[in-house]
Amino acid sequence: MNILIMGVAGAGKGTMAERIKEHYNIPHISSGEMFREAIRQETPLGKLAKQYIDHGLLVPDDVTITMVKERLAKPDCTNGYLLDGFPRTMIQTGAFEKAMDDLDKKLDIVINLNVDFEVLEERITGRRLCKDCGAIYNIHNHKPKIEGVCDICGGELYQRSDDTTNQLRIRLTEYEHLTKPVIDFYIGKGDVIQIDASQPVEDVWNDLKKALEALNG
Ligand code: AMP
């Protein structure tokens, strides 16, 4: 199954993506995570992306499109993929649709996670990630057993430099301008399932699973 998951930062895309990936055994392709990896590796792409990400801005379309297109062409995407964080602009959407045609693939479904601002703010400012395995925690409602240490692998937890209220506001404005048209485009095609992502994680996952099962069955 080829799935696209959408939602503003903090909507829980990363958490739901992990579950979908396990459930359907498909690769999780996150453009944000690809950029963060490039930043960690200090590659030319990483250095460029960092200048935008640190200011809560989108990385330019051409760079982003090339990076994701190359990833989608890899053999592990043959039996499906879960795309997260891309396409985020209409230019990226046009390039993505064309790339899918060229690869003779079709997007099956778009999941849109909807969430209230207050919930978002708590999630964003409380979010901590493991440097080593990428596990996600929250200092308000999903604390690690030992502060600053990953329960799973013992790795050090860190806060993303763009996870602040100020950056959240910038990202939301940008989302409204650039990404909402993408969602509207897929709504127009009848491909979107809407999920209330303000709920606790297990409830969001149950709704999501039900919607995906209804699609398959
Ligand atoms: P995310 O992990 O999806 O929240 O992405 C983190 C940051 O990476 C974003 O705020 C952008 O700066 C950048 N980014 C991720 N995906 C894209 C994309 N599709 N287009 C442009 N910038 C992106």
JSON list of C-alpha atoms and ligand atoms in Angstrom, two decimals:
[
{"chain": "A", "resi": 1, "resn": "MET", "atom": "CA", "xyz": [0.00, 0.00, 0.00]},
{"chain": "A", "resi": 2, "resn": "ASN", "atom": "CA", "xyz": [1.29, 3.49, -0.87]},
{"chain": "A", "resi": 3, "resn": "ILE", "atom": "CA", "xyz": [0.32, 5.86, 1.90]},
{"chain": "A", "resi": 4, "resn": "LEU", "atom": "CA", "xyz": [0.87, 9.57, 2.44]},
{"chain": "A", "resi": 5, "resn": "ILE", "atom": "CA", "xyz": [0.47, 10.88, 5.99]},
{"chain": "A", "resi": 6, "resn": "MET", "atom": "CA", "xyz": [-0.17, 14.60, 6.52]},
{"chain": "A", "resi": 7, "resn": "GLY", "atom": "CA", "xyz": [-0.60, 16.90, 9.49]},
{"chain": "A", "resi": 8, "resn": "VAL", "atom": "CA", "xyz": [1.11, 19.92, 11.03]},
{"chain": "A", "resi": 9, "resn": "ALA", "atom": "CA", "xyz": [4.21, 19.48, 13.16]},
{"chain": "A", "resi": 10, "resn": "GLY", "atom": "CA", "xyz": [3.14, 17.81, 16.40]},
{"chain": "A", "resi": 11, "resn": "ALA", "atom": "CA", "xyz": [0.05, 16.17, 14.94]},
{"chain": "A", "resi": 12, "resn": "GLY", "atom": "CA", "xyz": [1.65, 12.81, 15.73]},
{"chain": "A", "resi": 13, "resn": "LYS", "atom": "CA", "xyz": [2.79, 11.87, 12.24]},
{"chain": "A", "resi": 14, "resn": "GLY", "atom": "CA", "xyz": [6.02, 10.31, 13.50]},
{"chain": "A", "resi": 15, "resn": "THR", "atom": "CA", "xyz": [4.27, 8.19, 16.13]},
{"chain": "A", "resi": 16, "resn": "MET", "atom": "CA", "xyz": [1.51, 6.98, 13.78]},
{"chain": "A", "resi": 17, "resn": "ALA", "atom": "CA", "xyz": [4.04, 6.43, 11.01]},
{"chain": "A", "resi": 18, "resn": "GLU", "atom": "CA", "xyz": [6.03, 4.04, 13.22]},
{"chain": "A", "resi": 19, "resn": "ARG", "atom": "CA", "xyz": [2.89, 1.99, 13.86]},
{"chain": "A", "resi": 20, "resn": "ILE", "atom": "CA", "xyz": [1.79, 1.93, 10.21]},
{"chain": "A", "resi": 21, "resn": "LYS", "atom": "CA", "xyz": [5.30, 0.89, 9.16]},
{"chain": "A", "resi": 22, "resn": "GLU", "atom": "CA", "xyz": [5.24, -2.08, 11.58]},
{"chain": "A", "resi": 23, "resn": "HIS", "atom": "CA", "xyz": [1.65, -3.03, 10.76]},
{"chain": "A", "resi": 24, "resn": "TYR", "atom": "CA", "xyz": [2.08, -3.04, 6.98]},
{"chain": "A", "resi": 25, "resn": "ASN", "atom": "CA", "xyz": [5.81, -3.76, 6.84]},
{"chain": "A", "resi": 26, "resn": "ILE", "atom": "CA", "xyz": [6.56, -0.86, 4.50]},
{"chain": "A", "resi": 27, "resn": "PRO", "atom": "CA", "xyz": [9.40, 1.68, 4.67]},
{"chain": "A", "resi": 28, "resn": "HIS", "atom": "CA", "xyz": [8.74, 4.98, 6.42]},
{"chain": "A", "resi": 29, "resn": "ILE", "atom": "CA", "xyz": [10.09, 7.81, 4.29]},
{"chain": "A", "resi": 30, "resn": "SER", "atom": "CA", "xyz": [10.23, 11.04, 6.26]},
{"chain": "A", "resi": 31, "resn": "SER", "atom": "CA", "xyz": [11.67, 14.04, 4.42]},
{"chain": "A", "resi": 32, "resn": "GLY", "atom": "CA", "xyz": [12.28, 15.79, 7.79]},
{"chain": "A", "resi": 33, "resn": "GLU", "atom": "CA", "xyz": [14.21, 12.77, 9.10]},
{"chain": "A", "resi": 34, "resn": "MET", "atom": "CA", "xyz": [16.22, 12.56, 5.86]},
{"chain": "A", "resi": 35, "resn": "PHE", "atom": "CA", "xyz": [17.22, 16.20, 6.34]},
{"chain": "A", "resi": 36, "resn": "ARG", "atom": "CA", "xyz": [18.07, 15.64, 10.01]},
{"chain": "A", "resi": 37, "resn": "GLU", "atom": "CA", "xyz": [20.25, 12.68, 9.05]},
{"chain": "A", "resi": 38, "resn": "ALA", "atom": "CA", "xyz": [22.02, 14.82, 6.43]},
{"chain": "A", "resi": 39, "resn": "ILE", "atom": "CA", "xyz": [22.59, 17.48, 9.10]},
{"chain": "A", "resi": 40, "resn": "ARG", "atom": "CA", "xyz": [24.02, 14.87, 11.50]},
{"chain": "A", "resi": 41, "resn": "GLN", "atom": "CA", "xyz": [26.34, 13.62, 8.73]},
{"chain": "A", "resi": 42, "resn": "GLU", "atom": "CA", "xyz": [27.26, 17.24, 7.91]},
{"chain": "A", "resi": 43, "resn": "THR", "atom": "CA", "xyz": [26.78, 16.65, 4.16]},
{"chain": "A", "resi": 44, "resn": "PRO", "atom": "CA", "xyz": [26.40, 19.62, 1.75]},
{"chain": "A", "resi": 45, "resn": "LEU", "atom": "CA", "xyz": [22.63, 18.89, 1.69]},
{"chain": "A", "resi": 46, "resn": "GLY", "atom": "CA", "xyz": [22.56, 18.90, 5.50]},
{"chain": "A", "resi": 47, "resn": "LYS", "atom": "CA", "xyz": [24.38, 22.22, 5.71]},
{"chain": "A", "resi": 48, "resn": "LEU", "atom": "CA", "xyz": [21.94, 23.80, 3.28]},
{"chain": "A", "resi": 49, "resn": "ALA", "atom": "CA", "xyz": [18.84, 22.31, 4.93]},
{"chain": "A", "resi": 50, "resn": "LYS", "atom": "CA", "xyz": [19.94, 23.42, 8.40]},
{"chain": "A", "resi": 51, "resn": "GLN", "atom": "CA", "xyz": [19.77, 27.09, 7.43]},
{"chain": "A", "resi": 52, "resn": "TYR", "atom": "CA", "xyz": [16.05, 26.71, 6.67]},
{"chain": "A", "resi": 53, "resn": "ILE", "atom": "CA", "xyz": [15.05, 24.19, 9.34]},
{"chain": "A", "resi": 54, "resn": "ASP", "atom": "CA", "xyz": [16.57, 26.25, 12.16]},
{"chain": "A", "resi": 55, "resn": "HIS", "atom": "CA", "xyz": [14.33, 29.14, 11.13]},
{"chain": "A", "resi": 56, "resn": "GLY", "atom": "CA", "xyz": [11.19, 27.00, 10.87]},
{"chain": "A", "resi": 57, "resn": "LEU", "atom": "CA", "xyz": [11.16, 27.45, 7.09]},
{"chain": "A", "resi": 58, "resn": "LEU", "atom": "CA", "xyz": [10.73, 24.91, 4.34]},
{"chain": "A", "resi": 59, "resn": "VAL", "atom": "CA", "xyz": [13.81, 23.70, 2.49]},
{"chain": "A", "resi": 60, "resn": "PRO", "atom": "CA", "xyz": [13.64, 24.78, -1.21]},
{"chain": "A", "resi": 61, "resn": "ASP", "atom": "CA", "xyz": [11.49, 22.60, -3.46]},
{"chain": "A", "resi": 62, "resn": "ASP", "atom": "CA", "xyz": [14.15, 21.54, -5.98]},
{"chain": "A", "resi": 63, "resn": "VAL", "atom": "CA", "xyz": [16.48, 20.10, -3.33]},
{"chain": "A", "resi": 64, "resn": "THR", "atom": "CA", "xyz": [13.63, 18.38, -1.50]},
{"chain": "A", "resi": 65, "resn": "ILE", "atom": "CA", "xyz": [12.09, 16.89, -4.63]},
{"chain": "A", "resi": 66, "resn": "THR", "atom": "CA", "xyz": [15.40, 15.41, -5.83]},
{"chain": "A", "resi": 67, "resn": "MET", "atom": "CA", "xyz": [16.06, 13.86, -2.42]},
{"chain": "A", "resi": 68, "resn": "VAL", "atom": "CA", "xyz": [12.63, 12.19, -2.07]},
{"chain": "A", "resi": 69, "resn": "LYS", "atom": "CA", "xyz": [12.41, 11.07, -5.71]},
{"chain": "A", "resi": 70, "resn": "GLU", "atom": "CA", "xyz": [15.72, 9.21, -5.34]},
{"chain": "A", "resi": 71, "resn": "ARG", "atom": "CA", "xyz": [14.46, 7.55, -2.17]},
{"chain": "A", "resi": 72, "resn": "LEU", "atom": "CA", "xyz": [11.13, 6.45, -3.73]},
{"chain": "A", "resi": 73, "resn": "ALA", "atom": "CA", "xyz": [12.98, 4.77, -6.61]},
{"chain": "A", "resi": 74, "resn": "LYS", "atom": "CA", "xyz": [14.83, 2.41, -4.20]},
{"chain": "A", "resi": 75, "resn": "PRO", "atom": "CA", "xyz": [13.84, -1.29, -4.32]},
{"chain": "A", "resi": 76, "resn": "ASP", "atom": "CA", "xyz": [12.40, -1.38, -0.77]},
{"chain": "A", "resi": 77, "resn": "CYS", "atom": "CA", "xyz": [9.55, 0.86, -1.98]},
{"chain": "A", "resi": 78, "resn": "THR", "atom": "CA", "xyz": [8.35, -1.69, -4.55]},
{"chain": "A", "resi": 79, "resn": "ASN", "atom": "CA", "xyz": [5.70, -3.18, -2.27]},
{"chain": "A", "resi": 80, "resn": "GLY", "atom": "CA", "xyz": [4.54, 0.07, -0.81]},
{"chain": "A", "resi": 81, "resn": "TYR", "atom": "CA", "xyz": [5.76, 2.97, 1.28]},
{"chain": "A", "resi": 82, "resn": "LEU", "atom": "CA", "xyz": [4.62, 5.44, 3.86]},
{"chain": "A", "resi": 83, "resn": "LEU", "atom": "CA", "xyz": [5.51, 8.98, 2.91]},
{"chain": "A", "resi": 84, "resn": "ASP", "atom": "CA", "xyz": [5.66, 11.53, 5.73]},
{"chain": "A", "resi": 85, "resn": "GLY", "atom": "CA", "xyz": [6.27, 15.26, 5.34]},
{"chain": "A", "resi": 86, "resn": "PHE", "atom": "CA", "xyz": [6.34, 15.29, 1.53]},
{"chain": "A", "resi": 87, "resn": "PRO", "atom": "CA", "xyz": [4.77, 16.74, -0.63]},
{"chain": "A", "resi": 88, "resn": "ARG", "atom": "CA", "xyz": [4.30, 19.90, 1.37]},
{"chain": "A", "resi": 89, "resn": "THR", "atom": "CA", "xyz": [3.80, 22.45, -1.43]},
{"chain": "A", "resi": 90, "resn": "MET", "atom": "CA", "xyz": [1.86, 22.37, -4.70]},
{"chain": "A", "resi": 91, "resn": "ILE", "atom": "CA", "xyz": [5.14, 22.43, -6.66]},
{"chain": "A", "resi": 92, "resn": "GLN", "atom": "CA", "xyz": [6.27, 19.34, -4.75]},
{"chain": "A", "resi": 93, "resn": "THR", "atom": "CA", "xyz": [2.85, 17.76, -5.37]},
{"chain": "A", "resi": 94, "resn": "GLY", "atom": "CA", "xyz": [3.16, 18.21, -9.15]},
{"chain": "A", "resi": 95, "resn": "ALA", "atom": "CA", "xyz": [6.68, 16.73, -9.11]},
{"chain": "A", "resi": 96, "resn": "PHE", "atom": "CA", "xyz": [5.56, 13.87, -6.87]},
{"chain": "A", "resi": 97, "resn": "GLU", "atom": "CA", "xyz": [2.56, 12.98, -9.06]},
{"chain": "A", "resi": 98, "resn": "LYS", "atom": "CA", "xyz": [4.82, 12.96, -12.11]},
{"chain": "A", "resi": 99, "resn": "ALA", "atom": "CA", "xyz": [7.45, 10.82, -10.34]},
{"chain": "A", "resi": 100, "resn": "MET", "atom": "CA", "xyz": [4.74, 8.34, -9.36]},
{"chain": "A", "resi": 101, "resn": "ASP", "atom": "CA", "xyz": [3.57, 8.12, -12.97]},
{"chain": "A", "resi": 102, "resn": "ASP", "atom": "CA", "xyz": [7.16, 7.59, -14.17]},
{"chain": "A", "resi": 103, "resn": "LEU", "atom": "CA", "xyz": [7.65, 4.80, -11.62]},
{"chain": "A", "resi": 104, "resn": "ASP", "atom": "CA", "xyz": [4.25, 3.35, -12.54]},
{"chain": "A", "resi": 105, "resn": "LYS", "atom": "CA", "xyz": [2.98, 3.67, -8.97]},
{"chain": "A", "resi": 106, "resn": "LYS", "atom": "CA", "xyz": [-0.20, 5.09, -7.51]},
{"chain": "A", "resi": 107, "resn": "LEU", "atom": "CA", "xyz": [-0.89, 6.72, -4.17]},
{"chain": "A", "resi": 108, "resn": "ASP", "atom": "CA", "xyz": [-3.61, 4.67, -2.42]},
{"chain": "A", "resi": 109, "resn": "ILE", "atom": "CA", "xyz": [-4.57, 6.91, 0.44]},
{"chain": "A", "resi": 110, "resn": "VAL", "atom": "CA", "xyz": [-3.80, 10.20, 2.20]},
{"chain": "A", "resi": 111, "resn": "ILE", "atom": "CA", "xyz": [-4.20, 10.28, 5.97]},
{"chain": "A", "resi": 112, "resn": "ASN", "atom": "CA", "xyz": [-4.78, 13.76, 7.37]},
{"chain": "A", "resi": 113, "resn": "LEU", "atom": "CA", "xyz": [-4.19, 14.16, 11.12]},
{"chain": "A", "resi": 114, "resn": "ASN", "atom": "CA", "xyz": [-6.16, 17.12, 12.55]},
{"chain": "A", "resi": 115, "resn": "VAL", "atom": "CA", "xyz": [-5.21, 18.64, 15.90]},
{"chain": "A", "resi": 116, "resn": "ASP", "atom": "CA", "xyz": [-6.00, 21.72, 18.10]},
{"chain": "A", "resi": 117, "resn": "PHE", "atom": "CA", "xyz": [-3.37, 24.44, 18.70]},
{"chain": "A", "resi": 118, "resn": "GLU", "atom": "CA", "xyz": [-3.16, 23.94, 22.50]},
{"chain": "A", "resi": 119, "resn": "VAL", "atom": "CA", "xyz": [-2.58, 20.23, 22.10]},
{"chain": "A", "resi": 120, "resn": "LEU", "atom": "CA", "xyz": [0.03, 20.94, 19.44]},
{"chain": "A", "resi": 121, "resn": "GLU", "atom": "CA", "xyz": [1.92, 23.38, 21.61]},
{"chain": "A", "resi": 122, "resn": "GLU", "atom": "CA", "xyz": [2.22, 20.92, 24.49]},
{"chain": "A", "resi": 123, "resn": "ARG", "atom": "CA", "xyz": [3.35, 18.16, 22.17]},
{"chain": "A", "resi": 124, "resn": "ILE", "atom": "CA", "xyz": [5.88, 20.30, 20.33]},
{"chain": "A", "resi": 125, "resn": "THR", "atom": "CA", "xyz": [7.60, 21.95, 23.28]},
{"chain": "A", "resi": 126, "resn": "GLY", "atom": "CA", "xyz": [7.60, 18.70, 25.30]},
{"chain": "A", "resi": 127, "resn": "ARG", "atom": "CA", "xyz": [8.88, 16.48, 22.50]},
{"chain": "A", "resi": 128, "resn": "ARG", "atom": "CA", "xyz": [12.22, 14.69, 22.96]},
{"chain": "A", "resi": 129, "resn": "LEU", "atom": "CA", "xyz": [13.86, 12.31, 20.50]},
{"chain": "A", "resi": 130, "resn": "CYS", "atom": "CA", "xyz": [16.51, 9.64, 20.89]},
{"chain": "A", "resi": 131, "resn": "LYS", "atom": "CA", "xyz": [19.75, 10.52, 19.09]},
{"chain": "A", "resi": 132, "resn": "ASP", "atom": "CA", "xyz": [20.44, 6.88, 18.35]},
{"chain": "A", "resi": 133, "resn": "CYS", "atom": "CA", "xyz": [17.16, 5.10, 17.51]},
{"chain": "A", "resi": 134, "resn": "GLY", "atom": "CA", "xyz": [14.80, 8.03, 16.85]},
{"chain": "A", "resi": 135, "resn": "ALA", "atom": "CA", "xyz": [12.24, 6.97, 19.52]},
{"chain": "A", "resi": 136, "resn": "ILE", "atom": "CA", "xyz": [9.88, 9.81, 20.47]},
{"chain": "A", "resi": 137, "resn": "TYR", "atom": "CA", "xyz": [9.03, 10.86, 24.06]},
{"chain": "A", "resi": 138, "resn": "ASN", "atom": "CA", "xyz": [7.16, 13.74, 25.67]},
{"chain": "A", "resi": 139, "resn": "ILE", "atom": "CA", "xyz": [8.15, 15.26, 29.01]},
{"chain": "A", "resi": 140, "resn": "HIS", "atom": "CA", "xyz": [4.45, 15.91, 29.83]},
{"chain": "A", "resi": 141, "resn": "ASN", "atom": "CA", "xyz": [2.74, 12.65, 29.00]},
{"chain": "A", "resi": 142, "resn": "HIS", "atom": "CA", "xyz": [5.21, 10.08, 27.71]},
{"chain": "A", "resi": 143, "resn": "LYS", "atom": "CA", "xyz": [8.29, 10.41, 29.90]},
{"chain": "A", "resi": 144, "resn": "PRO", "atom": "CA", "xyz": [11.29, 8.10, 29.64]},
{"chain": "A", "resi": 145, "resn": "LYS", "atom": "CA", "xyz": [11.97, 6.06, 32.79]},
{"chain": "A", "resi": 146, "resn": "ILE", "atom": "CA", "xyz": [15.24, 7.98, 33.33]},
{"chain": "A", "resi": 147, "resn": "GLU", "atom": "CA", "xyz": [15.25, 11.66, 32.39]},
{"chain": "A", "resi": 148, "resn": "GLY", "atom": "CA", "xyz": [17.15, 12.31, 29.16]},
{"chain": "A", "resi": 149, "resn": "VAL", "atom": "CA", "xyz": [17.76, 8.61, 28.45]},
{"chain": "A", "resi": 150, "resn": "CYS", "atom": "CA", "xyz": [15.99, 6.42, 25.86]},
{"chain": "A", "resi": 151, "resn": "ASP", "atom": "CA", "xyz": [14.08, 3.46, 27.39]},
{"chain": "A", "resi": 152, "resn": "ILE", "atom": "CA", "xyz": [14.68, 1.37, 24.29]},
{"chain": "A", "resi": 153, "resn": "CYS", "atom": "CA", "xyz": [18.38, 1.74, 23.54]},
{"chain": "A", "resi": 154, "resn": "GLY", "atom": "CA", "xyz": [19.83, 3.90, 26.32]},
{"chain": "A", "resi": 155, "resn": "GLY", "atom": "CA", "xyz": [20.64, 6.66, 23.82]},
{"chain": "A", "resi": 156, "resn": "GLU", "atom": "CA", "xyz": [20.70, 10.34, 24.76]},
{"chain": "A", "resi": 157, "resn": "LEU", "atom": "CA", "xyz": [17.44, 12.26, 24.27]},
{"chain": "A", "resi": 158, "resn": "TYR", "atom": "CA", "xyz": [17.46, 15.66, 22.59]},
{"chain": "A", "resi": 159, "resn": "GLN", "atom": "CA", "xyz": [15.04, 18.45, 21.71]},
{"chain": "A", "resi": 160, "resn": "ARG", "atom": "CA", "xyz": [14.78, 19.43, 18.05]},
{"chain": "A", "resi": 161, "resn": "SER", "atom": "CA", "xyz": [16.05, 23.00, 17.57]},
{"chain": "A", "resi": 162, "resn": "ASP", "atom": "CA", "xyz": [12.79, 23.86, 15.75]},
{"chain": "A", "resi": 163, "resn": "ASP", "atom": "CA", "xyz": [10.50, 22.55, 18.53]},
{"chain": "A", "resi": 164, "resn": "THR", "atom": "CA", "xyz": [9.59, 25.90, 20.15]},
{"chain": "A", "resi": 165, "resn": "THR", "atom": "CA", "xyz": [6.27, 27.82, 20.35]},
{"chain": "A", "resi": 166, "resn": "ASN", "atom": "CA", "xyz": [7.67, 30.55, 18.12]},
{"chain": "A", "resi": 167, "resn": "GLN", "atom": "CA", "xyz": [8.79, 28.13, 15.43]},
{"chain": "A", "resi": 168, "resn": "LEU", "atom": "CA", "xyz": [5.44, 26.34, 15.76]},
{"chain": "A", "resi": 169, "resn": "ARG", "atom": "CA", "xyz": [3.57, 29.55, 14.90]},
{"chain": "A", "resi": 170, "resn": "ILE", "atom": "CA", "xyz": [5.80, 30.13, 11.87]},
{"chain": "A", "resi": 171, "resn": "ARG", "atom": "CA", "xyz": [5.31, 26.53, 10.74]},
{"chain": "A", "resi": 172, "resn": "LEU", "atom": "CA", "xyz": [1.52, 26.78, 11.16]},
{"chain": "A", "resi": 173, "resn": "THR", "atom": "CA", "xyz": [1.32, 29.94, 9.05]},
{"chain": "A", "resi": 174, "resn": "GLU", "atom": "CA", "xyz": [3.49, 28.33, 6.41]},
{"chain": "A", "resi": 175, "resn": "TYR", "atom": "CA", "xyz": [1.38, 25.17, 6.58]},
{"chain": "A", "resi": 176, "resn": "GLU", "atom": "CA", "xyz": [-1.82, 27.13, 6.01]},
{"chain": "A", "resi": 177, "resn": "HIS", "atom": "CA", "xyz": [-0.35, 28.90, 2.94]},
{"chain": "A", "resi": 178, "resn": "LEU", "atom": "CA", "xyz": [1.63, 26.13, 1.31]},
{"chain": "A", "resi": 179, "resn": "THR", "atom": "CA", "xyz": [0.43, 22.74, 2.52]},
{"chain": "A", "resi": 180, "resn": "LYS", "atom": "CA", "xyz": [-3.32, 23.21, 2.92]},
{"chain": "A", "resi": 181, "resn": "PRO", "atom": "CA", "xyz": [-3.67, 23.47, -0.89]},
{"chain": "A", "resi": 182, "resn": "VAL", "atom": "CA", "xyz": [-1.98, 20.04, -1.11]},
{"chain": "A", "resi": 183, "resn": "ILE", "atom": "CA", "xyz": [-4.58, 18.53, 1.22]},
{"chain": "A", "resi": 184, "resn": "ASP", "atom": "CA", "xyz": [-7.37, 20.26, -0.70]},
{"chain": "A", "resi": 185, "resn": "PHE", "atom": "CA", "xyz": [-5.95, 18.82, -3.94]},
{"chain": "A", "resi": 186, "resn": "TYR", "atom": "CA", "xyz": [-6.14, 15.26, -2.54]},
{"chain": "A", "resi": 187, "resn": "ILE", "atom": "CA", "xyz": [-9.56, 15.90, -0.97]},
{"chain": "A", "resi": 188, "resn": "GLY", "atom": "CA", "xyz": [-10.68, 16.88, -4.48]},
{"chain": "A", "resi": 189, "resn": "LYS", "atom": "CA", "xyz": [-9.45, 13.52, -5.76]},
{"chain": "A", "resi": 190, "resn": "GLY", "atom": "CA", "xyz": [-11.35, 11.73, -2.98]},
{"chain": "A", "resi": 191, "resn": "ASP", "atom": "CA", "xyz": [-8.19, 10.21, -1.50]},
{"chain": "A", "resi": 192, "resn": "VAL", "atom": "CA", "xyz": [-8.22, 11.65, 2.04]},
{"chain": "A", "resi": 193, "resn": "ILE", "atom": "CA", "xyz": [-9.24, 10.08, 5.35]},
{"chain": "A", "resi": 194, "resn": "GLN", "atom": "CA", "xyz": [-9.59, 12.63, 8.17]},
{"chain": "A", "resi": 195, "resn": "ILE", "atom": "CA", "xyz": [-8.47, 11.58, 11.65]},
{"chain": "A", "resi": 196, "resn": "ASP", "atom": "CA", "xyz": [-8.99, 13.46, 14.94]},
{"chain": "A", "resi": 197, "resn": "ALA", "atom": "CA", "xyz": [-5.41, 13.50, 16.23]},
{"chain": "A", "resi": 198, "resn": "SER", "atom": "CA", "xyz": [-6.13, 15.58, 19.38]},
{"chain": "A", "resi": 199, "resn": "GLN", "atom": "CA", "xyz": [-7.12, 12.30, 21.05]},
{"chain": "A", "resi": 200, "resn": "PRO", "atom": "CA", "xyz": [-4.74, 10.10, 23.06]},
{"chain": "A", "resi": 201, "resn": "VAL", "atom": "CA", "xyz": [-2.33, 8.06, 20.93]},
{"chain": "A", "resi": 202, "resn": "GLU", "atom": "CA", "xyz": [-4.16, 4.73, 21.29]},
{"chain": "A", "resi": 203, "resn": "ASP", "atom": "CA", "xyz": [-7.48, 6.26, 20.18]},
{"chain": "A", "resi": 204, "resn": "VAL", "atom": "CA", "xyz": [-5.85, 7.93, 17.17]},
{"chain": "A", "resi": 205, "resn": "TRP", "atom": "CA", "xyz": [-4.26, 4.61, 16.23]},
{"chain": "A", "resi": 206, "resn": "ASN", "atom": "CA", "xyz": [-7.57, 2.72, 16.58]},
{"chain": "A", "resi": 207, "resn": "ASP", "atom": "CA", "xyz": [-9.36, 5.22, 14.33]},
{"chain": "A", "resi": 208, "resn": "LEU", "atom": "CA", "xyz": [-6.56, 5.07, 11.82]},
{"chain": "A", "resi": 209, "resn": "LYS", "atom": "CA", "xyz": [-6.39, 1.27, 11.75]},
{"chain": "A", "resi": 210, "resn": "LYS", "atom": "CA", "xyz": [-10.16, 1.03, 11.30]},
{"chain": "A", "resi": 211, "resn": "ALA", "atom": "CA", "xyz": [-10.06, 3.49, 8.41]},
{"chain": "A", "resi": 212, "resn": "LEU", "atom": "CA", "xyz": [-7.20, 1.64, 6.69]},
{"chain": "A", "resi": 213, "resn": "GLU", "atom": "CA", "xyz": [-8.86, -1.74, 7.24]},
{"chain": "A", "resi": 214, "resn": "ALA", "atom": "CA", "xyz": [-12.12, -0.44, 5.75]},
{"chain": "A", "resi": 215, "resn": "LEU", "atom": "CA", "xyz": [-10.10, 0.59, 2.72]},
{"chain": "A", "resi": 216, "resn": "ASN", "atom": "CA", "xyz": [-8.56, -2.86, 2.30]},
{"chain": "A", "resi": 217, "resn": "GLY", "atom": "CA", "xyz": [-11.67, -4.83, 3.05]},
{"chain": "B", "resi": 1, "resn": "AMP", "atom": "P1", "xyz": [9.33, 17.44, 9.84]},
{"chain": "B", "resi": 1, "resn": "AMP", "atom": "O1", "xyz": [10.18, 16.44, 10.57]},
{"chain": "B", "resi": 1, "resn": "AMP", "atom": "O2", "xyz": [8.49, 16.82, 8.76]},
{"chain": "B", "resi": 1, "resn": "AMP", "atom": "O3", "xyz": [8.54, 18.32, 10.77]},
{"chain": "B", "resi": 1, "resn": "AMP", "atom": "O4", "xyz": [10.35, 18.41, 9.06]},
{"chain": "B", "resi": 1, "resn": "AMP", "atom": "C1", "xyz": [11.27, 19.22, 9.75]},
{"chain": "B", "resi": 1, "resn": "AMP", "atom": "C2", "xyz": [11.72, 20.36, 8.85]},
{"chain": "B", "resi": 1, "resn": "AMP", "atom": "O5", "xyz": [12.37, 19.82, 7.70]},
{"chain": "B", "resi": 1, "resn": "AMP", "atom": "C3", "xyz": [10.61, 21.23, 8.30]},
{"chain": "B", "resi": 1, "resn": "AMP", "atom": "O6", "xyz": [10.19, 22.24, 9.21]},
{"chain": "B", "resi": 1, "resn": "AMP", "atom": "C4", "xyz": [11.26, 21.80, 7.05]},
{"chain": "B", "resi": 1, "resn": "AMP", "atom": "O7", "xyz": [12.16, 22.82, 7.38]},
{"chain": "B", "resi": 1, "resn": "AMP", "atom": "C5", "xyz": [12.07, 20.61, 6.54]},
{"chain": "B", "resi": 1, "resn": "AMP", "atom": "N1", "xyz": [11.25, 19.79, 5.61]},
{"chain": "B", "resi": 1, "resn": "AMP", "atom": "C6", "xyz": [10.79, 18.52, 5.81]},
{"chain": "B", "resi": 1, "resn": "AMP", "atom": "N2", "xyz": [10.07, 18.09, 4.75]},
{"chain": "B", "resi": 1, "resn": "AMP", "atom": "C7", "xyz": [10.06, 19.10, 3.86]},
{"chain": "B", "resi": 1, "resn": "AMP", "atom": "C8", "xyz": [9.46, 19.29, 2.59]},
{"chain": "B", "resi": 1, "resn": "AMP", "atom": "N3", "xyz": [8.70, 18.36, 2.03]},
{"chain": "B", "resi": 1, "resn": "AMP", "atom": "N4", "xyz": [9.68, 20.48, 1.95]},
{"chain": "B", "resi": 1, "resn": "AMP", "atom": "C9", "xyz": [10.45, 21.42, 2.49]},
{"chain": "B", "resi": 1, "resn": "AMP", "atom": "N5", "xyz": [11.02, 21.34, 3.71]},
{"chain": "B", "resi": 1, "resn": "AMP", "atom": "C10", "xyz": [10.84, 20.19, 4.40]}
]
